[in-house]
């Protein structure tokens, strides 16, 4: 994914969860399955898009710089092109509850 595709993806009216991870990152391997579950959760999937950005992939340097990602795992919640929530590594274990609260705020 390049920066243009990223900007298009997060600029929609639909809430978007962006997961920043790397294959070598131990904590990312713990958080990843929880985020994957969100993408197929019957309630959440209808309201939130999930994008996964491997920080080691082509184009990721520009995306992580624009998003201010300095540590992984990290997740950002976007709505209409704006970051509405930053999810820090300690919060990743509660990511489903955090996303549910954001959906309630939107309602």
Coordinates of C-alpha atoms in Angstrom, one line a residue:
X1 CA 0.0 0.0 0.0
X2 CA 1.4 3.4 -0.9
X3 CA 0.5 6.7 0.8
X4 CA -2.1 7.6 -1.8
X5 CA -3.9 4.3 -1.3
X6 CA -3.6 4.7 2.4
X7 CA -5.1 8.2 2.4
X8 CA -8.0 7.1 0.2
X9 CA -8.7 4.2 2.5
X10 CA -8.8 6.3 5.7
X11 CA -10.7 9.2 4.2
X12 CA -14.0 7.5 3.9
X13 CA -17.0 8.1 6.2
X14 CA -16.6 4.6 7.5
X15 CA -14.4 4.1 10.7
X16 CA -11.1 2.5 9.8
X17 CA -8.8 0.7 12.2
X18 CA -5.1 0.7 11.0
X19 CA -2.8 -1.9 12.6
X20 CA 0.9 -1.3 12.3
X21 CA 3.0 -4.4 12.9
X22 CA 6.1 -6.4 11.8
X23 CA 6.6 -10.1 11.4
X24 CA 9.5 -10.1 13.8
X25 CA 7.7 -8.2 16.6
X26 CA 6.7 -10.5 19.5
X27 CA 3.9 -8.2 20.9
X28 CA 2.6 -7.8 17.3
X29 CA 2.1 -11.6 17.1
X30 CA 0.0 -11.4 20.3
X31 CA -2.1 -8.4 19.1
X32 CA -2.5 -9.5 15.5
X33 CA -5.0 -12.4 16.1
X34 CA -7.2 -10.1 18.1
X35 CA -7.2 -7.5 15.3
X36 CA -7.9 -10.3 12.8
X37 CA -10.9 -11.3 14.9
X38 CA -12.3 -7.7 14.6
X39 CA -12.1 -7.8 10.8
X40 CA -14.6 -10.8 10.8
X41 CA -16.6 -9.9 13.9
X42 CA -20.3 -9.8 12.8
X43 CA -21.0 -6.6 14.6
X44 CA -17.8 -4.7 14.1
X45 CA -17.0 -5.7 10.5
X46 CA -20.2 -4.0 9.3
X47 CA -19.1 -0.7 10.9
X48 CA -15.2 -0.7 10.8
X49 CA -12.7 -1.4 8.1
X50 CA -9.4 -3.0 9.2
X51 CA -6.1 -2.2 7.4
X52 CA -2.9 -4.0 8.4
X53 CA 0.4 -2.2 7.6
X54 CA 3.6 -4.2 7.8
X55 CA 6.1 -1.6 8.7
X56 CA 8.8 -3.4 6.8
X57 CA 6.8 -3.4 3.5
X58 CA 7.4 -1.1 0.5
X59 CA 5.8 2.2 1.1
X60 CA 5.3 1.8 4.8
X61 CA 8.1 4.3 5.7
X62 CA 6.1 7.2 4.4
X63 CA 2.8 6.0 6.0
X64 CA 4.4 5.4 9.4
X65 CA 6.1 8.8 9.2
X66 CA 2.9 10.6 8.3
X67 CA 1.0 8.7 11.1
X68 CA 3.7 9.4 13.7
X69 CA 4.3 5.7 14.4
X70 CA 7.4 5.2 16.5
X71 CA 6.7 1.9 18.2
X72 CA 4.8 -1.2 17.3
X73 CA 2.4 -2.7 17.8
X74 CA 0.3 0.4 17.3
X75 CA -3.1 1.1 16.0
X76 CA -5.0 4.2 14.8
X77 CA -8.7 4.7 14.4
X78 CA -9.6 7.0 11.6
X79 CA -12.9 8.6 10.6
X80 CA -13.2 10.8 7.5
X81 CA -9.4 11.1 7.2
X82 CA -8.8 12.2 10.8
X83 CA -7.3 10.2 13.6
X84 CA -9.9 9.8 16.3
X85 CA -8.1 7.4 18.5
X86 CA -4.5 6.2 19.1
X87 CA -4.2 2.7 20.6
X88 CA -1.0 2.1 22.5
X89 CA 0.7 -1.2 23.0
X90 CA -0.6 -1.7 26.5
X91 CA -4.1 -1.1 25.3
X92 CA -3.9 -3.6 22.5
X93 CA -5.2 -6.4 24.7
X94 CA -8.4 -4.4 25.1
X95 CA -8.8 -3.5 21.5
X96 CA -12.2 -5.0 21.0
X97 CA -13.6 -3.0 23.9
X98 CA -11.9 0.2 22.6
X99 CA -13.4 -0.2 19.2
X100 CA -16.9 -1.0 20.6
X101 CA -16.7 2.3 22.6
X102 CA -15.7 4.2 19.4
X103 CA -18.7 2.7 17.6
X104 CA -21.0 3.8 20.4
X105 CA -19.6 7.3 20.3
X106 CA -20.3 7.4 16.5
X107 CA -23.9 6.2 16.9

